[in-house]
Coordinates of N, CA and C in Angstrom, one line a residue:
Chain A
X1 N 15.7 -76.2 33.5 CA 14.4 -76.6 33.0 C 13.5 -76.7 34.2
X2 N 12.4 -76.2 34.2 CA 11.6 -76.2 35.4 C 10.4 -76.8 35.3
X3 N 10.6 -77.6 34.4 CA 9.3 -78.7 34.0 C 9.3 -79.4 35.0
X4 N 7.8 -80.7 34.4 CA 7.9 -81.7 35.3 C 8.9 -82.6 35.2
X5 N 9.7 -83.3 36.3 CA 10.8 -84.2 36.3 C 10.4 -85.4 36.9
X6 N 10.7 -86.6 36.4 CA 10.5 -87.6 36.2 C 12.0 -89.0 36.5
X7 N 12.5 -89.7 37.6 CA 13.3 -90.2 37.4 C 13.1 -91.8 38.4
X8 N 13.8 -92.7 37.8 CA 14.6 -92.8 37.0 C 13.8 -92.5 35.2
X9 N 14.6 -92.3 33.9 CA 13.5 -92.6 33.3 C 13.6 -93.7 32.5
X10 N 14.6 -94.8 33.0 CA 14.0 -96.1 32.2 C 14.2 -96.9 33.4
X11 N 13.8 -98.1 33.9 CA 14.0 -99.0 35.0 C 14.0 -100.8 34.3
X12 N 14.7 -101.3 35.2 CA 14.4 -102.6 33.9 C 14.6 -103.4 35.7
X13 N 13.7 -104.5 35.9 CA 13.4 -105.1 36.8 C 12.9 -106.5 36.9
X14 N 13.7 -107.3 37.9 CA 12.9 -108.5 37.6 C 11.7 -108.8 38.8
X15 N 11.1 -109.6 38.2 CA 9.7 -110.1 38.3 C 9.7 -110.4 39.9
X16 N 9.2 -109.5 40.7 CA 8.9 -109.8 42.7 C 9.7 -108.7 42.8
X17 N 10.3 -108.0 42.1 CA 11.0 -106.8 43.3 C 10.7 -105.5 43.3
X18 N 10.2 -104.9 44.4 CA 9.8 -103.5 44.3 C 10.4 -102.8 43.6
X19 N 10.0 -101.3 43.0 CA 10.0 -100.6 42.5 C 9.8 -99.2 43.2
X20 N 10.6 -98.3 42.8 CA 10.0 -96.5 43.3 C 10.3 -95.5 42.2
X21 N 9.4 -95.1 41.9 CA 9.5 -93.8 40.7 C 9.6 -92.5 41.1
X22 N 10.2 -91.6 41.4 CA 10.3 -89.9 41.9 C 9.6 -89.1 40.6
X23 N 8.5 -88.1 40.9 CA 8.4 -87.4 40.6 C 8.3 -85.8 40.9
X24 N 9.4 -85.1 40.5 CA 9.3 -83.5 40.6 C 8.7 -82.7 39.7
X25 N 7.4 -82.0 40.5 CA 6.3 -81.5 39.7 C 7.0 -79.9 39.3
X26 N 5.8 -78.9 38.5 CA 6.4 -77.8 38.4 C 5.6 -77.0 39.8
X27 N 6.5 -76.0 40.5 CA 6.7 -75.7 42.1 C 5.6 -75.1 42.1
X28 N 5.0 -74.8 42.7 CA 3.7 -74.5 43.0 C 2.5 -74.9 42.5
X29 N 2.6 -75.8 41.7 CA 1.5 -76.9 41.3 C 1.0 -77.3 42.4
X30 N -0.1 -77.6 42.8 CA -1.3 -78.0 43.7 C -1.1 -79.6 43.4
X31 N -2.0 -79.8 42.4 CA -2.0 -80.7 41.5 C -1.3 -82.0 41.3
X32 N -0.6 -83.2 41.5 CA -0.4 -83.6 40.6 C -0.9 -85.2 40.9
X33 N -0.7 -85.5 39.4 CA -1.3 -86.8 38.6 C -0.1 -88.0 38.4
X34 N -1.0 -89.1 38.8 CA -0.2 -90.6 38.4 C -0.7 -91.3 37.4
X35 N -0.5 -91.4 36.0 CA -1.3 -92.2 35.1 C 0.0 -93.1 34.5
X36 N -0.8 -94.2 33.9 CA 0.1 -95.2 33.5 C -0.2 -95.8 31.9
X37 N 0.9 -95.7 30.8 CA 0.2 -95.7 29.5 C 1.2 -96.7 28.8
X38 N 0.0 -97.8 28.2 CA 0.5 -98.9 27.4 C 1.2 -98.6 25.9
X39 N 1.3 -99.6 25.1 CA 1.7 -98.9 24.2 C 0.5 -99.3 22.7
X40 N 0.4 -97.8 22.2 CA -0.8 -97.9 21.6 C -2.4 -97.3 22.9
X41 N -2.2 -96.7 23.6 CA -3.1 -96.6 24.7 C -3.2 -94.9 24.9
X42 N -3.9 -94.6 25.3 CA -4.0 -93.2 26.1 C -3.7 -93.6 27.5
X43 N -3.2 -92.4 28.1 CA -2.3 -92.4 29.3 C -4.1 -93.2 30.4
X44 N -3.5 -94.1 31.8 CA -4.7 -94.5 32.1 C -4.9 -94.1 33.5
X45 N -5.3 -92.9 34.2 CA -5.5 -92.4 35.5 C -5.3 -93.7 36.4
X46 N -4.4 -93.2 37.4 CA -3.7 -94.1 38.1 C -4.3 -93.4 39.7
X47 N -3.8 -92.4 39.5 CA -4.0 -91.7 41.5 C -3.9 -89.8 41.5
X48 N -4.0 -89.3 42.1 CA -4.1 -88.1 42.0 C -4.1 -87.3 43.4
X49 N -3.0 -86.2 43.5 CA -3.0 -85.5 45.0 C -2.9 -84.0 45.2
X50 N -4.4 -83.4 46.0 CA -4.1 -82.3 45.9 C -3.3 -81.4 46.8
X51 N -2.2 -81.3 46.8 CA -1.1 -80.8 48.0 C -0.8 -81.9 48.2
X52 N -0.4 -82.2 49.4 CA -0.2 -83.6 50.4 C -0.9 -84.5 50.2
X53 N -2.6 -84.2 50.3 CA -3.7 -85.4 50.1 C -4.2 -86.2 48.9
X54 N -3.5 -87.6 49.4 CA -4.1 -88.5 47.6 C -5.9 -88.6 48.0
X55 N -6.3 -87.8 47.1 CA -8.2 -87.7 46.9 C -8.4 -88.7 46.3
X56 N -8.1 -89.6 45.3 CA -8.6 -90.7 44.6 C -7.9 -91.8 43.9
X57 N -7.9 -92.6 44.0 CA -6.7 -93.9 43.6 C -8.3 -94.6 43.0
X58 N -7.2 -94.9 41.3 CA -7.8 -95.7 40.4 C -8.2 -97.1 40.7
X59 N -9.5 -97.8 40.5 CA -9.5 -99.1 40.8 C -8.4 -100.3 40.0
X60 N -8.1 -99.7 39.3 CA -6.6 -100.1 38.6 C -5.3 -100.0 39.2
X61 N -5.4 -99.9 40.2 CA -4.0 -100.1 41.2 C -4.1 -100.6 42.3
X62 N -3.8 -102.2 42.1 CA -3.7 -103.1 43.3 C -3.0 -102.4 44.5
X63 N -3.3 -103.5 45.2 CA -3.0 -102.9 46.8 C -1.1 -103.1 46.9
X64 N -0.5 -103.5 45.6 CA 0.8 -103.8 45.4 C 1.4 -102.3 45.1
X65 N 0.4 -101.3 44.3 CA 1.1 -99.9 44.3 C 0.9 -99.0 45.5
X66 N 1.6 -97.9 45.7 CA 1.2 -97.1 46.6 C 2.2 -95.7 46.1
X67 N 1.4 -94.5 46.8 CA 1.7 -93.4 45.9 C 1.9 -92.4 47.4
X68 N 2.9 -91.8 47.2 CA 3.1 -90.4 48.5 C 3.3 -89.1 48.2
X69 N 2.8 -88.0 48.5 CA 3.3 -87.0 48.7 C 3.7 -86.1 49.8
X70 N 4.2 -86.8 50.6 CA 5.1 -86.3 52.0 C 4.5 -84.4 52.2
X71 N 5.5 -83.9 51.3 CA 4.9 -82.5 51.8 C 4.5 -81.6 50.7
X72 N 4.0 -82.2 49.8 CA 3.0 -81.5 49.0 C 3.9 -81.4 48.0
X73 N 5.3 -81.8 47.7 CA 6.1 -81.5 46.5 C 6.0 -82.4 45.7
X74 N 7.4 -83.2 45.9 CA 7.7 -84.4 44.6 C 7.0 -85.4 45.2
X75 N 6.5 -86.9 44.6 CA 5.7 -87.5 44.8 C 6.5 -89.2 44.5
X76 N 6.5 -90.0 45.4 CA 6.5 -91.2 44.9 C 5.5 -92.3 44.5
X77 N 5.9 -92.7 43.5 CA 5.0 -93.8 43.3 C 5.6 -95.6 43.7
X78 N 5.3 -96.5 44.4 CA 6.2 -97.9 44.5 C 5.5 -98.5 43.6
X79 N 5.4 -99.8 43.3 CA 5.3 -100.9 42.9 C 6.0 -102.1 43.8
X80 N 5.3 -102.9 44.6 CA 5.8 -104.1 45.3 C 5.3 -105.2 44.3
X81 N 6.7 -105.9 44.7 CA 6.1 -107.7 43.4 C 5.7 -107.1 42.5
X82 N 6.6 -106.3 41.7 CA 6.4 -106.2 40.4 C 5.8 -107.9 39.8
X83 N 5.0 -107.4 38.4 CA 4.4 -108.5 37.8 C 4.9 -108.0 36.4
X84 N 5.0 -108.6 35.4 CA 5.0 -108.9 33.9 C 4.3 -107.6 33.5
X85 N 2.5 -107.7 34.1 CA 1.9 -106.8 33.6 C 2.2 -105.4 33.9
X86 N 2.5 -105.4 35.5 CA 3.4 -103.8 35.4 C 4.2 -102.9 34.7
X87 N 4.5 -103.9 33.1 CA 5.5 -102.9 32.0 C 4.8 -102.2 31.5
X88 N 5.5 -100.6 31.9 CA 4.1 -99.5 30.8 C 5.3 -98.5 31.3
X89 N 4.5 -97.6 30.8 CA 5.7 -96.2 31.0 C 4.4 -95.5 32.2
X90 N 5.5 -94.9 32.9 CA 4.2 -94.2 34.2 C 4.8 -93.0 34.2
X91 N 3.5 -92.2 33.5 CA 3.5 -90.4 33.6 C 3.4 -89.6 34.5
X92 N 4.1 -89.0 35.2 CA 3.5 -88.0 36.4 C 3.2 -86.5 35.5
X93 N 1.9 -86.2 36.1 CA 1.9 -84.2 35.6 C 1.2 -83.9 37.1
X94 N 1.0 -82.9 36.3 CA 0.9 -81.2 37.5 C 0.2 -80.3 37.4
X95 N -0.7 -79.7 37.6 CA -1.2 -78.6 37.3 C -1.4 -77.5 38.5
X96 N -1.9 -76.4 38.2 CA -2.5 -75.4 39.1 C -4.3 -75.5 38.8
X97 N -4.5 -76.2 40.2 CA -6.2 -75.7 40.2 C -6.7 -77.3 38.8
X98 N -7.4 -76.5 37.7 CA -8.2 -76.9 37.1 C -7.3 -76.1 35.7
X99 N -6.6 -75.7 35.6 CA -5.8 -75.4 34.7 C -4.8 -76.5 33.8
X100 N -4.3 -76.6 32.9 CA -3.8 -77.5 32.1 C -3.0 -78.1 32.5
X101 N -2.6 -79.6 32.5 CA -1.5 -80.6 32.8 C -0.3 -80.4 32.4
X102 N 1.0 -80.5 33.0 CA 2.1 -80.6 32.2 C 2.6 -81.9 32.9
X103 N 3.2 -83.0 31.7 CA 3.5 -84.1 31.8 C 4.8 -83.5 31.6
X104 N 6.0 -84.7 32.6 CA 7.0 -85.7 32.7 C 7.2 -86.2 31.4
X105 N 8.2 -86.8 31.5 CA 8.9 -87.4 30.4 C 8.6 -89.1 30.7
X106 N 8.3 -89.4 32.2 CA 8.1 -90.8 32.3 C 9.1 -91.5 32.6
X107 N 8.6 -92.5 33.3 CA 9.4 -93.6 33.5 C 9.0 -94.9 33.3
X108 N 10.0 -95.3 31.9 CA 9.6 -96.7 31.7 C 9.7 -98.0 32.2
X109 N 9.5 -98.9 32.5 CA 9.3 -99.8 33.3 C 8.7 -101.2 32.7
X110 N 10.2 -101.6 32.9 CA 10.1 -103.2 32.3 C 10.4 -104.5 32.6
X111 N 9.7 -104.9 33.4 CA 9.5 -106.1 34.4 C 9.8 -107.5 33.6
X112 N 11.5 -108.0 33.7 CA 11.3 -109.3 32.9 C 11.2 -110.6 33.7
Chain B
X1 N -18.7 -96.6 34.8 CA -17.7 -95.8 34.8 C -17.5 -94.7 33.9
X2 N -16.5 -93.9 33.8 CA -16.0 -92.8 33.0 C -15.4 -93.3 31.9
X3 N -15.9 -93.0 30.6 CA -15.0 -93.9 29.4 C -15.1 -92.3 28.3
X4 N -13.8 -92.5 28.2 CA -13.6 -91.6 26.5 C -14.0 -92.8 25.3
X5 N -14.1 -92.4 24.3 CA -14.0 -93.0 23.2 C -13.4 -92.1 22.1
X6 N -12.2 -92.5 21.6 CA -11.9 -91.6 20.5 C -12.1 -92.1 19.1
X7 N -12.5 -91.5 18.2 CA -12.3 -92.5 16.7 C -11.7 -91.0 16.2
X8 N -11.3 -92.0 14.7 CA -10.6 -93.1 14.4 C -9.3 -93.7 15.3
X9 N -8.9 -95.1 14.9 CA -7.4 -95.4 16.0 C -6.5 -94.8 15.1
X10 N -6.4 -94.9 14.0 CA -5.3 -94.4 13.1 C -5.7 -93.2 12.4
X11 N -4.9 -92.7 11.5 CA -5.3 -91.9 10.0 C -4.1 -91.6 9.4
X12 N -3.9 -92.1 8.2 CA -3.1 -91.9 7.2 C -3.3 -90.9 5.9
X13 N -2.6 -89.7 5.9 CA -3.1 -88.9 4.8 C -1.9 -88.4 4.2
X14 N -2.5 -87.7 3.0 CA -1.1 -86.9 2.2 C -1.2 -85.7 2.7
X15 N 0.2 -85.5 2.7 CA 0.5 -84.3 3.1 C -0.9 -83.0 2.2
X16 N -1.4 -82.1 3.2 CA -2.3 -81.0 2.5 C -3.5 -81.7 2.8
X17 N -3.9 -83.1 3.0 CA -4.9 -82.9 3.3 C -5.7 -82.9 5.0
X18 N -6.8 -83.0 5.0 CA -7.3 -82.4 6.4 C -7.6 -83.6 7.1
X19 N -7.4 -83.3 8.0 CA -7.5 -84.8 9.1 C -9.1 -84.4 10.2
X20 N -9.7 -85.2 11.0 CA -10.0 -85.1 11.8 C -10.3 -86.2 13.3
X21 N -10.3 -85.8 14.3 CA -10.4 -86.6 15.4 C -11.9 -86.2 15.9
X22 N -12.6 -87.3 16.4 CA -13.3 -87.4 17.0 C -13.5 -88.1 19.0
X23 N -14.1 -87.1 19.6 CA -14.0 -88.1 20.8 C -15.4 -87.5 21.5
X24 N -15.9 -89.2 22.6 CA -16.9 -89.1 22.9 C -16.9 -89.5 24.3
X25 N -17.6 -88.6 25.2 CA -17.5 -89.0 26.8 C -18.8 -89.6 27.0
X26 N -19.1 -90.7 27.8 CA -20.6 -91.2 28.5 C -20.9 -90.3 29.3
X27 N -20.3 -89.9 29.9 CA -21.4 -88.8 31.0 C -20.3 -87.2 30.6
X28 N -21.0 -86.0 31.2 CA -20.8 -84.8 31.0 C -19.5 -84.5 31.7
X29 N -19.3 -83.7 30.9 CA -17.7 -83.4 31.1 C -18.0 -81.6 31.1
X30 N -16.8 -81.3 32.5 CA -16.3 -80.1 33.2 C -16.0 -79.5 31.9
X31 N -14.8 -79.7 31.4 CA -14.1 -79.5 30.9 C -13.7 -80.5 29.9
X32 N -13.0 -80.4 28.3 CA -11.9 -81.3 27.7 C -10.3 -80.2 27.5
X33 N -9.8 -81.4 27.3 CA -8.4 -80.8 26.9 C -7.8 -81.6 26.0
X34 N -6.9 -81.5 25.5 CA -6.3 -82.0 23.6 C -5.0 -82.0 24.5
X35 N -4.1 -83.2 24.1 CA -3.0 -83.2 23.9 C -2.3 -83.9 22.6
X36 N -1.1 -83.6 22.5 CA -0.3 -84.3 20.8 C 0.7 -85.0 22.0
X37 N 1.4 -86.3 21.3 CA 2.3 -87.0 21.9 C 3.0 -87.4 20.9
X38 N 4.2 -87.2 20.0 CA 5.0 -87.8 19.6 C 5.4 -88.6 19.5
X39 N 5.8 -89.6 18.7 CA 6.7 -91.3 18.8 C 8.0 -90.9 20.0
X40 N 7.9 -91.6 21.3 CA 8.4 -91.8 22.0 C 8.6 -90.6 23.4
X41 N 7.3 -89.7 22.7 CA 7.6 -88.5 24.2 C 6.6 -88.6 25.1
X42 N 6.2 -87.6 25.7 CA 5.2 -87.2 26.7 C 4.2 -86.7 25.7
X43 N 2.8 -86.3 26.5 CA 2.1 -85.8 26.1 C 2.0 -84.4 26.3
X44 N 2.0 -83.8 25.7 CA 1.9 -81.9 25.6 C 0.5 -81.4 25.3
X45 N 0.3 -80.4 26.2 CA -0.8 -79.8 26.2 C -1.2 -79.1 24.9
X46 N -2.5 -78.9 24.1 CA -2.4 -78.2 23.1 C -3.6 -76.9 23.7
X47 N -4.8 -77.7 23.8 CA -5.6 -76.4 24.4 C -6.6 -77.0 25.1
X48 N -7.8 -76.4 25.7 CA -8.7 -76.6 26.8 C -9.8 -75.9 26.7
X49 N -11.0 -76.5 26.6 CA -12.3 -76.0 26.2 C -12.9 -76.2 27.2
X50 N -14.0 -75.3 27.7 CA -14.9 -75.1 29.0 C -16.4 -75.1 29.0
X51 N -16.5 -74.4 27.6 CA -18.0 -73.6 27.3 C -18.4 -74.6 26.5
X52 N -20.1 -74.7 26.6 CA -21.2 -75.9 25.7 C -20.9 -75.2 24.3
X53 N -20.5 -75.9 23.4 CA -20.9 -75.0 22.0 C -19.2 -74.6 21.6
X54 N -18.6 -74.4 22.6 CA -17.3 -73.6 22.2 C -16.3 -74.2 21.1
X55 N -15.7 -73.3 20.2 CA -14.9 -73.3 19.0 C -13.6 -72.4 19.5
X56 N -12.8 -72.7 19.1 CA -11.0 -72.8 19.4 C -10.6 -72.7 18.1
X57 N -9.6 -72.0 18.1 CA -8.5 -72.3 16.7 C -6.9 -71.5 16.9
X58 N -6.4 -72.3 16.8 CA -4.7 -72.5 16.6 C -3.9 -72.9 15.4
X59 N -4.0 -71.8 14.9 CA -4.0 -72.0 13.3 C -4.3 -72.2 12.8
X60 N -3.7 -73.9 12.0 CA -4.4 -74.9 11.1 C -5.6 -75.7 11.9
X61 N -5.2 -75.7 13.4 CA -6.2 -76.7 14.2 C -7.7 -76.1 14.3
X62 N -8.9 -76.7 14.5 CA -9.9 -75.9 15.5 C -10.2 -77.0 15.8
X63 N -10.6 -76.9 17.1 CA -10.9 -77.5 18.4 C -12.5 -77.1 18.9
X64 N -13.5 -78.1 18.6 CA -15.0 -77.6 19.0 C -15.1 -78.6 20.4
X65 N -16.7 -78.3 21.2 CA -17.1 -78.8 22.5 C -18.2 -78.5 21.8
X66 N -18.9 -80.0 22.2 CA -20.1 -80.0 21.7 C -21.2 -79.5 23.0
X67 N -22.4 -79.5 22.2 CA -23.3 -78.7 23.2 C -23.5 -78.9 24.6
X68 N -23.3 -80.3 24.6 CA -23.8 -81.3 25.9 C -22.8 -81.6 26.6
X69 N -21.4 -80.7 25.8 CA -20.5 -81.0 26.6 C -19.8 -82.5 26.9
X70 N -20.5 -83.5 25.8 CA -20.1 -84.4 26.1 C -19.4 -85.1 24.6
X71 N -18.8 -84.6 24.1 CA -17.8 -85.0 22.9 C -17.4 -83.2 22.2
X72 N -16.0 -83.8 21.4 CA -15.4 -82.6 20.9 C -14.6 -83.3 20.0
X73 N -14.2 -82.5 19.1 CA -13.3 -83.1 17.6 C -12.3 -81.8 17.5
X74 N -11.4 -82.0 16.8 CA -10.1 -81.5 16.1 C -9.7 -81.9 15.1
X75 N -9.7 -80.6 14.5 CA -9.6 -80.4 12.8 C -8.5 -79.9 12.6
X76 N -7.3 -80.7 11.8 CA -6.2 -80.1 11.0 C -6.6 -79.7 9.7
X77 N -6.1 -78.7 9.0 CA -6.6 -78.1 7.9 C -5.4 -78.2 7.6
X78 N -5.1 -78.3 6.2 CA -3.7 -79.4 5.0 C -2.8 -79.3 6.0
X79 N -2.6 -80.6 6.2 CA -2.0 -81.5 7.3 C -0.6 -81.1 6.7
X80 N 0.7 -81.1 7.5 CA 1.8 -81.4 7.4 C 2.8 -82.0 8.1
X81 N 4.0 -82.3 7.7 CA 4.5 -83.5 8.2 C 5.1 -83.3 9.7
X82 N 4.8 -81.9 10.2 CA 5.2 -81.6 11.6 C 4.1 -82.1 12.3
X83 N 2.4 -82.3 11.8 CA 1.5 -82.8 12.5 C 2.1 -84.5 12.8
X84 N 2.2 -85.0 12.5 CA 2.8 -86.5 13.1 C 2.8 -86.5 14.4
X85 N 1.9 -87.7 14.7 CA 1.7 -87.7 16.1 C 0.6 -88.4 16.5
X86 N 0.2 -88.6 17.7 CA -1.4 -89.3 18.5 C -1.5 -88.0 19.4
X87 N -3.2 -87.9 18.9 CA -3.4 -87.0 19.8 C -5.1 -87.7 20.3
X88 N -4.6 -87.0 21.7 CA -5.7 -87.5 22.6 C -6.1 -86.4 23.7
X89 N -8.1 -87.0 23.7 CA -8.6 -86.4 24.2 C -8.3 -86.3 25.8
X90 N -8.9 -85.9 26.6 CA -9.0 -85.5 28.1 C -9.9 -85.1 28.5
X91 N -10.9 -85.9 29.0 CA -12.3 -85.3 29.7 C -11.9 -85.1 31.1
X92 N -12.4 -83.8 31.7 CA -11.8 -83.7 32.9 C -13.4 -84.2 33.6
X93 N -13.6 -84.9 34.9 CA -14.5 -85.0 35.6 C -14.2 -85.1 37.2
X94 N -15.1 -84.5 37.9 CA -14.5 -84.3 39.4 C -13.2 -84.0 39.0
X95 N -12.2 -83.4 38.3 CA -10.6 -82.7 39.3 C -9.5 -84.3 38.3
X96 N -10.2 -85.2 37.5 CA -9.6 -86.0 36.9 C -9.6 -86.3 35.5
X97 N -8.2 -86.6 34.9 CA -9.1 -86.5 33.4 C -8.7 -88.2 33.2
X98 N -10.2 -88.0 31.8 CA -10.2 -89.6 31.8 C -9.8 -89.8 30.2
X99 N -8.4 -90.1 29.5 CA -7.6 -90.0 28.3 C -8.3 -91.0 27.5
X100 N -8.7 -90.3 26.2 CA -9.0 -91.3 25.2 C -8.0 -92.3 24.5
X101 N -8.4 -93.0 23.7 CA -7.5 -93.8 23.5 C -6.5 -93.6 22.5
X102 N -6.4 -92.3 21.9 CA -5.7 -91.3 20.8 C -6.2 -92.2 19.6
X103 N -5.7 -90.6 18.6 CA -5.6 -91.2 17.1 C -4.4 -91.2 16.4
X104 N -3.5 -91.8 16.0 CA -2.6 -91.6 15.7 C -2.2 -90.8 14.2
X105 N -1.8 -89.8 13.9 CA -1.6 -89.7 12.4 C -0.3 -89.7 11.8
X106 N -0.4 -90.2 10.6 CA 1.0 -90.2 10.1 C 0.4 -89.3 8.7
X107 N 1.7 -88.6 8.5 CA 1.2 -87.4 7.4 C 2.3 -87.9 6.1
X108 N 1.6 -88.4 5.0 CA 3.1 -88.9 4.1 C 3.5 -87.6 3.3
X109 N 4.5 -87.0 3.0 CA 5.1 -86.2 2.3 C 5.0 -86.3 0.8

């Protein structure tokens, strides 16, 4: 399968402890996307990098998240001090250019 | 800020008949794109519209972009129980897209 990959894809966590999500995009995607989606919600732009470079982080992500792409491949997303409100499922996708998204399967995340 | 708005939040119909979504951007949009998301998956691309005015169609679906480029709707024509699902808009602006808040349909048999 040479989709996008997504792991772990459930996380169950208690409340103050960091978190790290891996995402492996499809390979030569430029592209990829961090969005985060409640339930009942459309997915909610989180951060975005093109190659290596994060170009824009959402004002929706405290200075508690942080997002890498080392060398332009797979991508981490953290969470430090997880909070309550941190439970959501977090989507990575990918694209080439300005061409269509392919989403991940996600990683759910449930801060008790 | 960048806001979608999608209507309706739900839609419930019998099987055969036609559904529609609506969605609407505050400011002009590059591009939109449609995705379907099923009870418990990811979201899957369906299609991607560029042009002011432009019309799409994928079968039963068509997919318009309105003139101004700033709203677009999707039309199922006699719905069936494989359509089940939320589907949501994607306004791309600057290189990001900004996801409506879907509509969900359930198709009864």
């Amino acid at each position: 399968d040479t989709g996008v990959s997504q792991n772990p894809r459930h996380k169950i966590t208690k409340r103050g402890q960091n978190v790290t999500f891996r995402c492996d995009p499809i390979s030569e995607h430029n592209r990829l996307y961090w969005y985060r989606q409640t339930l009942g919600q459309g997915p909610e732009f989180l951060t975005y990098f093109q190659n290596e470079a994060q170009l824009e982080k959402s004002r929706l992500l405290s200075d508690r998240f942080s997002a890498e792409r080392p060398k332009g491949s797979f991508s981490t997303l953290e969470i430090q001090r997880t909070e309550q409100g941190d439970s959501a499922m977090y989507l990575c996708a990918s694209s080439l250019g300005d061409f269509e998204a392919f989403f991940g399967q996600g990683t759910r995340l449930t801060v008790v | 800020g960048q806001q979608v708005m999608q209507i309706p939040q739900y839609q419930h119909v019998q099987e055969g008949e036609d559904f529609t979504t609506y969605c609407n951007s505050s400011t002009t949009l590059s591009n939109i794109q449609w995705y379907k998301q099923r009870p418990g998956g990811h979201p899957v691309f369906l299609i991607q519209l560029v042009k002011s005015g432009e019309v799409k169609k994928q079968k039963r679906l068509t997919f318009q972009f309105g003139e101004a480029k700033k709203n677009s709707s999707l039309h199922i024509t006699a719905t069936q129980t494989t359509d089940v699902g939320t589907y949501f808009c994607a306004g791309r602006n600057f290189n990001k897209f900004y996801f409506g808040s879907g509509t969900k349909l359930n198709v009864k048999p």
